[in-house]
GROMACS .gro file of C-alpha atoms in nm:
model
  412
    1UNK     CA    1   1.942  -6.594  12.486
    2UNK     CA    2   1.683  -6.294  12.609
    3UNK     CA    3   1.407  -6.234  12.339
    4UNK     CA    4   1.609  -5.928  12.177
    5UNK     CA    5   1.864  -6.005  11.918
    6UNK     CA    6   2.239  -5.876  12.018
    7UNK     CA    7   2.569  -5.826  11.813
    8UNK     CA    8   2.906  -5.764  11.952
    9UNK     CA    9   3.203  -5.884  12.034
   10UNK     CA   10   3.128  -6.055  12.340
   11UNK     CA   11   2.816  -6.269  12.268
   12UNK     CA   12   2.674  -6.525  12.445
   13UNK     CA   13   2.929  -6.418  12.736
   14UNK     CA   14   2.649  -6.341  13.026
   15UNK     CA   15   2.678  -6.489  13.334
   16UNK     CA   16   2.359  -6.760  13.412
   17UNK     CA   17   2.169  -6.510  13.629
   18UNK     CA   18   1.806  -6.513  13.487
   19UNK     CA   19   1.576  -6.178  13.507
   20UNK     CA   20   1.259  -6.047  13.355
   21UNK     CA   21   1.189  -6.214  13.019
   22UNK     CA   22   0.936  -5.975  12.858
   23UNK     CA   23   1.103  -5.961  12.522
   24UNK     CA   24   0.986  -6.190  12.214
   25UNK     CA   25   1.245  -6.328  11.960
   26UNK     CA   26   1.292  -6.202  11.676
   27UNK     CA   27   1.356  -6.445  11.363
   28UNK     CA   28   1.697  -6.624  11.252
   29UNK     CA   29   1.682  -6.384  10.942
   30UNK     CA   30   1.557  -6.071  11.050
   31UNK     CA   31   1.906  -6.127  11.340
   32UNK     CA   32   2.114  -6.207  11.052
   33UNK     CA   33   1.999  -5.886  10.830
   34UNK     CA   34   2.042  -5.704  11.141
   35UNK     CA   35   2.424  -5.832  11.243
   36UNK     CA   36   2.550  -5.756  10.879
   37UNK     CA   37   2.376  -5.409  10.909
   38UNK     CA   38   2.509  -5.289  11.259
   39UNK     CA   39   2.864  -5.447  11.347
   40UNK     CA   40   3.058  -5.171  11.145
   41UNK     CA   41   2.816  -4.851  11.186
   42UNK     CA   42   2.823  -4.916  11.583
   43UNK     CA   43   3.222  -4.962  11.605
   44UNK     CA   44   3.393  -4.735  11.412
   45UNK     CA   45   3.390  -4.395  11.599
   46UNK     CA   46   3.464  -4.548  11.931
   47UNK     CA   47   3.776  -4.743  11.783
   48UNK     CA   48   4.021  -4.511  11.972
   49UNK     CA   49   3.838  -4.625  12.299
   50UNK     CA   50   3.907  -4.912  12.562
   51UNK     CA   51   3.607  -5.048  12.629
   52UNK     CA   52   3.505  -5.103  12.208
   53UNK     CA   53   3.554  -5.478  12.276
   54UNK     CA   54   3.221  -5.443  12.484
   55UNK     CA   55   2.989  -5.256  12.273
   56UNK     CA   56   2.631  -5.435  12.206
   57UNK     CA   57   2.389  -5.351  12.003
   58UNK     CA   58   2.046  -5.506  12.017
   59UNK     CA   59   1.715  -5.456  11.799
   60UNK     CA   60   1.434  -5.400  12.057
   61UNK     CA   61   1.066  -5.567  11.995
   62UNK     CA   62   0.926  -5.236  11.863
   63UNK     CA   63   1.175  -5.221  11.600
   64UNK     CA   64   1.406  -4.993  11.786
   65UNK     CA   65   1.750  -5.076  11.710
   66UNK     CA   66   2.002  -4.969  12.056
   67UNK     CA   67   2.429  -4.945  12.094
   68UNK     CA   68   2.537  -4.967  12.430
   69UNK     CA   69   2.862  -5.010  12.652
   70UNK     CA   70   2.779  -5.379  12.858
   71UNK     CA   71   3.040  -5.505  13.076
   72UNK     CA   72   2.922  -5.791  13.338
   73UNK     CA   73   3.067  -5.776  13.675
   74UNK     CA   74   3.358  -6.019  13.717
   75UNK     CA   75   3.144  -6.156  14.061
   76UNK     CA   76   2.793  -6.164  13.860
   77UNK     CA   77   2.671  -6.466  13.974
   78UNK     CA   78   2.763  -6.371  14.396
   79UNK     CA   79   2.613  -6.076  14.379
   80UNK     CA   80   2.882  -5.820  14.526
   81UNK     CA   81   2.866  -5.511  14.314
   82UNK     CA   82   2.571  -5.453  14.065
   83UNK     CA   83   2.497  -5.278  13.737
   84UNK     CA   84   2.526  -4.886  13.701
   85UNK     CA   85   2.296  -4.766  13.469
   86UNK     CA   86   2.452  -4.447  13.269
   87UNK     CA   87   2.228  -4.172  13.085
   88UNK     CA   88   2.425  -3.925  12.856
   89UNK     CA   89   2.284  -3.626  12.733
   90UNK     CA   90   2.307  -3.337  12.459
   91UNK     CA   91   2.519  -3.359  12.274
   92UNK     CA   92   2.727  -3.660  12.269
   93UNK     CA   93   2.665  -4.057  12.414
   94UNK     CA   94   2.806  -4.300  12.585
   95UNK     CA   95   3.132  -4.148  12.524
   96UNK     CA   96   2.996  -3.923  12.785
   97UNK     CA   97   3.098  -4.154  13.058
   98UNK     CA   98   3.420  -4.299  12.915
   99UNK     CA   99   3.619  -4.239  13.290
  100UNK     CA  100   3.272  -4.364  13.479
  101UNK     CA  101   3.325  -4.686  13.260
  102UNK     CA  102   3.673  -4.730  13.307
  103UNK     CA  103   3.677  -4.604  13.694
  104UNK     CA  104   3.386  -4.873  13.823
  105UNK     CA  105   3.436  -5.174  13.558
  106UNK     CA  106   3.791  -5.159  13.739
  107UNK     CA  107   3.640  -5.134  14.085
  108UNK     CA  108   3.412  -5.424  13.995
  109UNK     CA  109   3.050  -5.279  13.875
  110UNK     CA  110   2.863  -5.393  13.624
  111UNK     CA  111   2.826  -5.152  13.301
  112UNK     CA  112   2.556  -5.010  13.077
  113UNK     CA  113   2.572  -4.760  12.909
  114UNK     CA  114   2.326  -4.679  12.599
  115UNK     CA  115   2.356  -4.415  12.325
  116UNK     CA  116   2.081  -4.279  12.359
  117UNK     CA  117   1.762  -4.272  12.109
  118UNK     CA  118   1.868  -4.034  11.796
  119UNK     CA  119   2.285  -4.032  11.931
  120UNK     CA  120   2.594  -4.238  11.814
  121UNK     CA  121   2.526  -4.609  11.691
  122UNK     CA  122   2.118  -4.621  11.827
  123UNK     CA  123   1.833  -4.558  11.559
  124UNK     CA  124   1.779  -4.218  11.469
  125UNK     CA  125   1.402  -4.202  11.381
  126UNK     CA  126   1.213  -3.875  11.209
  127UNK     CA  127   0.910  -3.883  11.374
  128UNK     CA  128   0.915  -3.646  11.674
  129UNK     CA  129   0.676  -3.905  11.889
  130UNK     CA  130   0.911  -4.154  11.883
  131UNK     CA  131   1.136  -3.942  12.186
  132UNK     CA  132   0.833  -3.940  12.398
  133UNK     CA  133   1.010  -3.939  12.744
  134UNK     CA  134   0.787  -4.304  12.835
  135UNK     CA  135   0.882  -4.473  12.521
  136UNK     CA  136   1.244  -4.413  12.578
  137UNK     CA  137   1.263  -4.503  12.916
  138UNK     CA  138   1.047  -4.839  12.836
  139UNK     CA  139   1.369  -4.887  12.556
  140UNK     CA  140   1.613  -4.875  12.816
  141UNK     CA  141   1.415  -5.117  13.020
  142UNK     CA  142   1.430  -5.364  12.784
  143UNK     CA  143   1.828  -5.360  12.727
  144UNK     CA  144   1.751  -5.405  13.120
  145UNK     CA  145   1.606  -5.730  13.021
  146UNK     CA  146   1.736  -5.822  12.733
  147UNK     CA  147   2.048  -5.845  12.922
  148UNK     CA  148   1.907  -5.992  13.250
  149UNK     CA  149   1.980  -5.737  13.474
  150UNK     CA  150   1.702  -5.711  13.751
  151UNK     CA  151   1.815  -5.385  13.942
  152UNK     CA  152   2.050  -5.064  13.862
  153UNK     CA  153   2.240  -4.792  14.009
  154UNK     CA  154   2.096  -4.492  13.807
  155UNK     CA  155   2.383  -4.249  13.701
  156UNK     CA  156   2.291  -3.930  13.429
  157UNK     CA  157   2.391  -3.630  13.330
  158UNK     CA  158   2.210  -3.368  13.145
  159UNK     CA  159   1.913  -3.475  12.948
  160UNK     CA  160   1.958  -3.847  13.053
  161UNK     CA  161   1.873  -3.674  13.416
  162UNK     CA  162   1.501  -3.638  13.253
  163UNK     CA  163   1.499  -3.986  13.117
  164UNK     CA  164   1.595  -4.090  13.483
  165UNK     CA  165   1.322  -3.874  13.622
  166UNK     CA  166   1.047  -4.081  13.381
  167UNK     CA  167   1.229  -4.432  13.451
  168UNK     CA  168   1.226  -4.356  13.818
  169UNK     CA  169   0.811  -4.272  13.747
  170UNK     CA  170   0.784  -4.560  13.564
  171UNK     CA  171   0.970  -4.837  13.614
  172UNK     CA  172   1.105  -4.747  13.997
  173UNK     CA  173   1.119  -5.121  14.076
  174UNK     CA  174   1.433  -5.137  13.844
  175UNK     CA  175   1.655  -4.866  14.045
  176UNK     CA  176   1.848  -4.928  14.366
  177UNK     CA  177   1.900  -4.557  14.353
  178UNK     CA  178   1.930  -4.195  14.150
  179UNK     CA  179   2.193  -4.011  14.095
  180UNK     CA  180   2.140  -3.662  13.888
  181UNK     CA  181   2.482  -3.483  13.799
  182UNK     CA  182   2.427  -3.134  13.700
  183UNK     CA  183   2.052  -3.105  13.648
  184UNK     CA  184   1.737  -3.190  13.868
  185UNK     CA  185   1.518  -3.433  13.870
  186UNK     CA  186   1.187  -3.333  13.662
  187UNK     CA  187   0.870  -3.405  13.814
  188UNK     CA  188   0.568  -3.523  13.565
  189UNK     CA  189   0.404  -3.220  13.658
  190UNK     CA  190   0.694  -2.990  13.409
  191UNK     CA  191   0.620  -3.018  13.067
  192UNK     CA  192   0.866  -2.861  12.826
  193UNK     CA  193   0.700  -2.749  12.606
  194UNK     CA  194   0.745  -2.380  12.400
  195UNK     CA  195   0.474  -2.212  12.670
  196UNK     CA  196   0.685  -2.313  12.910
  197UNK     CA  197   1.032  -2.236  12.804
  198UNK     CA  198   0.939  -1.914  12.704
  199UNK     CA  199   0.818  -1.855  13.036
  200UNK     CA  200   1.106  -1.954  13.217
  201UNK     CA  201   1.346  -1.713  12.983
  202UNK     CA  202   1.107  -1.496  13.075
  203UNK     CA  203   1.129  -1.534  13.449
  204UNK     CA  204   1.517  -1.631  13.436
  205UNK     CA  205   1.624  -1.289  13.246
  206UNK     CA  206   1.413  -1.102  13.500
  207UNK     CA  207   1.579  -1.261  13.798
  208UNK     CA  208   1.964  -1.353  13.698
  209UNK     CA  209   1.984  -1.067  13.410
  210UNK     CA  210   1.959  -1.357  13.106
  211UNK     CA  211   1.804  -1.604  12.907
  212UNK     CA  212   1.848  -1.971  13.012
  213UNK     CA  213   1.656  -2.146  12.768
  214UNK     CA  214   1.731  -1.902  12.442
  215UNK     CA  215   1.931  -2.177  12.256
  216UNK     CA  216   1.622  -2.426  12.269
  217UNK     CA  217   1.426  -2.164  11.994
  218UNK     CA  218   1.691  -2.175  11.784
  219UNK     CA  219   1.715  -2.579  11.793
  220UNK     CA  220   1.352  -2.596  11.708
  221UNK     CA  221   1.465  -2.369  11.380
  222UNK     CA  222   1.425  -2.548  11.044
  223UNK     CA  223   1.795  -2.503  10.948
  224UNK     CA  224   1.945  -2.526  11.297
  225UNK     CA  225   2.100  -2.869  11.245
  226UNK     CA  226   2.249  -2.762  10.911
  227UNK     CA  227   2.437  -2.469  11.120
  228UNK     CA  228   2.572  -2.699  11.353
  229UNK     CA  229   2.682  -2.942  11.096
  230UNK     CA  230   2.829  -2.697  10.884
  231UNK     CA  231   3.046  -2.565  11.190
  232UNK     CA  232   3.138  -2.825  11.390
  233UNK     CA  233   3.497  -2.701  11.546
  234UNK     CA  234   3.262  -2.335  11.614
  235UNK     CA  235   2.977  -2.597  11.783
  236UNK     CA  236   3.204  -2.835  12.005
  237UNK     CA  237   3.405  -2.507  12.145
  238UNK     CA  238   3.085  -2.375  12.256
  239UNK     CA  239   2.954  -2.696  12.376
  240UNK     CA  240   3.254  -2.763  12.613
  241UNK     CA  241   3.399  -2.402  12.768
  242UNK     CA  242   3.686  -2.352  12.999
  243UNK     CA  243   3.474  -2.039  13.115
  244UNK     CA  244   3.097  -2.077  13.118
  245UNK     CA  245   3.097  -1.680  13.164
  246UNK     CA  246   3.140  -1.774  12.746
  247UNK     CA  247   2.747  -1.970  12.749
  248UNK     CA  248   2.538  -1.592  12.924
  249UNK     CA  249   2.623  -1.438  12.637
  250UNK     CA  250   2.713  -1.704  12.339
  251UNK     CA  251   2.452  -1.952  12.401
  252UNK     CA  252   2.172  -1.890  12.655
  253UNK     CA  253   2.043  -1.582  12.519
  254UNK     CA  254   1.766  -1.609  12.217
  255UNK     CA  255   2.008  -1.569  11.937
  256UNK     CA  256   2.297  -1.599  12.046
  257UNK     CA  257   2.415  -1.938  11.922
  258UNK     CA  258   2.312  -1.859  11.615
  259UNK     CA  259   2.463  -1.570  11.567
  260UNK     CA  260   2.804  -1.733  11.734
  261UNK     CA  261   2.833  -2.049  11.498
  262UNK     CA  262   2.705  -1.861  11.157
  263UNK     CA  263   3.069  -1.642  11.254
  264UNK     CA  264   3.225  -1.930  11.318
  265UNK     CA  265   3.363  -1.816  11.627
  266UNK     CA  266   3.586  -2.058  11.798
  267UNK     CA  267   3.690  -2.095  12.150
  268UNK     CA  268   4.030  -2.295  12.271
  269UNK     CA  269   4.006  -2.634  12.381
  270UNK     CA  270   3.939  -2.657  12.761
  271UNK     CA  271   4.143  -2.839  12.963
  272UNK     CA  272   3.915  -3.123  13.114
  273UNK     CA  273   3.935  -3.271  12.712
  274UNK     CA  274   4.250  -3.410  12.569
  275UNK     CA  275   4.299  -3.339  12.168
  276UNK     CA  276   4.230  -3.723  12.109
  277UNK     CA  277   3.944  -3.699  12.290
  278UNK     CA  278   3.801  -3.347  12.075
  279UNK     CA  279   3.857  -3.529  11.803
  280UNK     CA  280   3.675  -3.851  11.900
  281UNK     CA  281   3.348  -3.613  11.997
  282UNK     CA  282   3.337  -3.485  11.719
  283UNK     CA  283   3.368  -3.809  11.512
  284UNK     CA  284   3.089  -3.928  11.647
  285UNK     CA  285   2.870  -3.678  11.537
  286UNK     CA  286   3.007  -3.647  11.157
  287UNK     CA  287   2.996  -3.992  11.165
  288UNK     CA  288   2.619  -4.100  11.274
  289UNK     CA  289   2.421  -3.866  11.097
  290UNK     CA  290   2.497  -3.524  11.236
  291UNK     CA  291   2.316  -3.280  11.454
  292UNK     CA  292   1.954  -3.322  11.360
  293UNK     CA  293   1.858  -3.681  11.516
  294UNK     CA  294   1.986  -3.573  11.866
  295UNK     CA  295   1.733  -3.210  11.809
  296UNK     CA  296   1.484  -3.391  11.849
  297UNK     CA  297   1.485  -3.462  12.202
  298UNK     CA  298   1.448  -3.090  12.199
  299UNK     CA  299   1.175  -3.028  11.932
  300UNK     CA  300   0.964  -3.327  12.100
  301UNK     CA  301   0.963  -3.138  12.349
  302UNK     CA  302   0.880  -2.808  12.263
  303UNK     CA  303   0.568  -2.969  12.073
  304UNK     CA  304   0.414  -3.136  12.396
  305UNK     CA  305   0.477  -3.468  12.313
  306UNK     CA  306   0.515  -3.608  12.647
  307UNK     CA  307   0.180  -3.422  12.790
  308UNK     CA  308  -0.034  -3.745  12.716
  309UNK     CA  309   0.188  -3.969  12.920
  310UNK     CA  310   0.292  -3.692  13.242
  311UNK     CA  311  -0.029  -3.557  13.229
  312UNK     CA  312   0.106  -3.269  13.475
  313UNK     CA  313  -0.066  -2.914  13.584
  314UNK     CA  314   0.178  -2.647  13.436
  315UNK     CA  315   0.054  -2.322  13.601
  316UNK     CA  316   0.212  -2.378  13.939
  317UNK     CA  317   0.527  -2.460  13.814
  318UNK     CA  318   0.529  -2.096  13.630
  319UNK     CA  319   0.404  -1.908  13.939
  320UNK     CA  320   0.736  -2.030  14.148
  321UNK     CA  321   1.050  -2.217  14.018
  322UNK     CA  322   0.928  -2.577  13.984
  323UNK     CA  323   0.737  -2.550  14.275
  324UNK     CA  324   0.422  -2.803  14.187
  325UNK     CA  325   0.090  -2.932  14.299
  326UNK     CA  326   0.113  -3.334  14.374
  327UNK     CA  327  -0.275  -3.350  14.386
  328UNK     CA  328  -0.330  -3.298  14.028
  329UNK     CA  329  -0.131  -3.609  13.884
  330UNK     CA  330  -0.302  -3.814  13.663
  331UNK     CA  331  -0.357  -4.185  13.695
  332UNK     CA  332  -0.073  -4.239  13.417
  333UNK     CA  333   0.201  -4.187  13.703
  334UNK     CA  334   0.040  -4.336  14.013
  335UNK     CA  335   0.158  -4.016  14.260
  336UNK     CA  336   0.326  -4.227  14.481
  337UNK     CA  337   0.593  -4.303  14.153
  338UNK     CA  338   0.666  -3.899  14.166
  339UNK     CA  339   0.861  -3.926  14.494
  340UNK     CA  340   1.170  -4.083  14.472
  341UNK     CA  341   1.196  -4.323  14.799
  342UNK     CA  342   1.543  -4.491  14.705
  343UNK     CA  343   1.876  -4.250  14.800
  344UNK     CA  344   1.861  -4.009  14.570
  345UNK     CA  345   2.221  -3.821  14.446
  346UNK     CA  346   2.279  -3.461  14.329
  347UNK     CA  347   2.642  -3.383  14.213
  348UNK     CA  348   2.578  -2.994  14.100
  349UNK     CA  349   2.913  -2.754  13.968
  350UNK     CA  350   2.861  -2.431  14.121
  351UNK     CA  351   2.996  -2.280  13.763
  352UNK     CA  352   2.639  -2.366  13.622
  353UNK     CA  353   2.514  -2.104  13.455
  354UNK     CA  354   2.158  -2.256  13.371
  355UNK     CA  355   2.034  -2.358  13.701
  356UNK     CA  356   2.213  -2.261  14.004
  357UNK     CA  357   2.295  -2.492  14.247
  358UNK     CA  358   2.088  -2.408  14.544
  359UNK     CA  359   1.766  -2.411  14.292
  360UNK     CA  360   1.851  -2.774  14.145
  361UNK     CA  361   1.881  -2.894  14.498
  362UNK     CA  362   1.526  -2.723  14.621
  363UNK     CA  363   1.345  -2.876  14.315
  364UNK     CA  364   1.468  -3.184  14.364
  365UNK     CA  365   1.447  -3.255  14.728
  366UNK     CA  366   1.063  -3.201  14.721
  367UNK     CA  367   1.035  -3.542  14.557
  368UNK     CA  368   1.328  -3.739  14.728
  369UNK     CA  369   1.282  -3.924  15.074
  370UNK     CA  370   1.619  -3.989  15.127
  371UNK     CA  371   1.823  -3.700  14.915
  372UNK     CA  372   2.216  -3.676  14.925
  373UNK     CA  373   2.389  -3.340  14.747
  374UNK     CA  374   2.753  -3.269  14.700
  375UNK     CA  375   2.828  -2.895  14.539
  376UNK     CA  376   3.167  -2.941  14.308
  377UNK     CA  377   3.354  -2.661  14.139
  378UNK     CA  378   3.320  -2.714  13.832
  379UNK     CA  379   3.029  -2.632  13.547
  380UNK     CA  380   2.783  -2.835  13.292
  381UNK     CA  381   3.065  -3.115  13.247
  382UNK     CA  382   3.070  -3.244  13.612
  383UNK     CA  383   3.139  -3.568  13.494
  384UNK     CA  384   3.442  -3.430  13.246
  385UNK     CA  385   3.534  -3.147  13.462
  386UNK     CA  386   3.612  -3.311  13.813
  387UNK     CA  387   3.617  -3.661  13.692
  388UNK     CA  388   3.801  -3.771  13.967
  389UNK     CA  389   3.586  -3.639  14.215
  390UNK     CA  390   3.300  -3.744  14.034
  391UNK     CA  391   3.382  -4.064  14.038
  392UNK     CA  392   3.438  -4.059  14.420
  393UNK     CA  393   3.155  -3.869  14.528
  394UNK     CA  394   2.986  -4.192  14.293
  395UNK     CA  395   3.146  -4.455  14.459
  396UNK     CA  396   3.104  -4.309  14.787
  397UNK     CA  397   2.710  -4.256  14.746
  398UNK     CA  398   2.728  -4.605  14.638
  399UNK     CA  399   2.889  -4.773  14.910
  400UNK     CA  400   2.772  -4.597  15.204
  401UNK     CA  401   2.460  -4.514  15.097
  402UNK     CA  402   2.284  -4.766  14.863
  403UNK     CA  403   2.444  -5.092  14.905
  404UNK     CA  404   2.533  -5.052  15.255
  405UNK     CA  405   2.161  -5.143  15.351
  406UNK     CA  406   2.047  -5.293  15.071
  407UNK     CA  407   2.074  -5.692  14.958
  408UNK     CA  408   2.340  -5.753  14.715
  409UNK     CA  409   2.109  -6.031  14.548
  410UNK     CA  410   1.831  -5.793  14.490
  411UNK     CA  411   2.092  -5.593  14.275
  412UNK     CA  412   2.170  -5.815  13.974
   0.00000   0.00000   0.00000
């Protein structure tokens, strides 16, 4: 067994393919403590799913205790099909990729998927440095190699598409490609922090007639999560419109959400979510703490948390959309880690009302060699939205361009 201790249904069940060992045990007790402690917290709010049979969860070296989504490939040990690698983002977790998982387990992919630090079954720390983008991505390395998984197809959506961006930075020997579904890869150079987002509301209301970023002020608010918690039907209808027309004027704009959930406004159900599904999402939120944990991604943020480790120049980005100057990188990403070299994937909806298309696919192709976009009709919820399509346009990229030309040993 890898250094990392795992509970879950389906231990000890890895095939006998050996990868990095970084990870150092931890003791017979301190495992045993831990199994009584997670097996029921990481299992009940995805009971309705089909894949709860292969939910892990493992207590990292630093303490940091991760649930994920692991299903091996049925052909580990030949090599055919490897690992995909899935990245939620705000506000929900693995459930996030529920017909990914079921679409490519079937089609013979391996599976992991993490809840992500401060979402679902995975620890929920206070202290803001703890969701420094480097930390996070080294966590999700080590499930990597805890479960002995050498190389991954990189799949996320939303803010897992920034944790991407930093594990493609960091750790770029681990990918056998990128694929970013709905928002663009973030160079080091972009910090996101409250100079800059107030910059960019600045610059987006000027140029597209609102606020983009408005709803991030009111998640750095002392009472925000208590709003959200307190109105949870009012908060998932906004989260997941049939009409993003609904987010220009409910959500981007400084305000706004406030405003929206403190009325309790409520929008129908879209039709991309089924009623068993509504009520799953929002299980999994009254039942892991709330709101507040997953803010933080936001509030680190906004605080400059991740300056230190991107060590990035800020004032080009603000003179043109994300348009950046590669000579200034600091040592802590080497500047040949800011260019993506393996095939790179954009899946954008052309319903977006945050970044439009054509800009996503501009900011991103200045830092990918070999970059691949597909434009889908649909908005945030690409994954959700056009599942089907999704899932093609996946398996497709896959296929044609990633395995196609490279070995199938070097995957797993």
């Amino acid at each position: 067994m890898s250094a990392a201790r795992r509970t879950g249904p389906d231990e000890g069940s890895r095939s006998g393919f050996h990868g990095n060992q970084t990870l150092s045990s931890l003791s017979t007790k301190q495992s045993k403590n831990m199994t009584s402690q997670t097996r029921e917290r990481s299992h009940s709010d995805l009971s309705t799913t089909e894949y709860v049979s292969h939910v892990q969860v493992v207590t990292l070296p630093g303490g940091t205790t991760y649930r994920y989504v692991h299903i091996a490939p049925p052909d580990r040990d030949t090599g055919k099909k490897p690992y995909i690698l899935f990245l939620h983002g705000f506000p929900s977790t693995s459930y996030d990729w529920r017909h990914q998982i079921s679409y490519f387990s079937k089609k013979g992919y391996g599976i992991l998927a993490p809840d992500l630090l401060g979402y679902g079954g995975t620890d929920k720390p206070k202290e803001l440095e703890a969701f420094r983008y480097k930390k996070m991505a080294d966590e999700v390395v080590g499930i990597l190699d805890h479960e002995q998984v050498e190389k991954v197809l990189g799949v996320a959506h939303d803010w897992g598409c920034i944790l991407l961006s930093r594990l493609a930075n960091h750790h770029p020997s681990r990918f056998l490609s990128y694929a970013f579904l709905d928002v663009a890869y973030l160079p080091p150079t972009q910090q996101l922090d409250m100079e800059s987002i107030k910059a960019i509301n600045q610059m987006s209301h000027a140029t597209m007639g609102y606020q983009v970023f408005g709803y991030w002020l009111f998640f750095n608010e002392p009472d925000a999560a208590e709003i959200l918690d307190s109105h949870p039907e009012s908060a998932w209808s906004m989260t997941y419109p049939e009409d993003y027309k609904t987010w220009t004027t409910g959500v981007l704009p400084e305000g706004a959400l406030r405003k929206w959930l403190t009325e309790n406004k409520i929008l129908p159900k879209p039709s991309y979510v089924s009623e068993e599904e509504r009520s799953t999402l929002i299980n999994i939120f009254s039942k892991n703490g709330g709101y507040g944990p997953a803010l933080n991604w936001y509030r680190a943020a906004l605080r400059g948390v991740n300056e230190a480790d991107d060590k990035g120049t800020r004032s080009a980005l603000l003179k043109e959309l994300r348009v950046v100057d590669l000579t200034s990188i600091s040592a802590a990403i080497p500047k040949e880690h800011v260019t993506m070299n393996q095939p790179v994937l954009l899946i954008l909806g052309t319903q977006s009302p945050i970044t439009p298309a054509e800009v996503a696919e501009k900011n991103t192709a200045a830092y990918a060699l070999d970059l691949h976009t597909n434009h889908v009709n649909a908005g945030h919820w690409v994954q959700l939205e056009v599942k089907d399509e999704a899932n093609k346009l996946l398996e497709e990229f896959f296929e044609k361009k990633v395995l196609s030309t490279s070995s199938p040993k070097a995957s797993l």
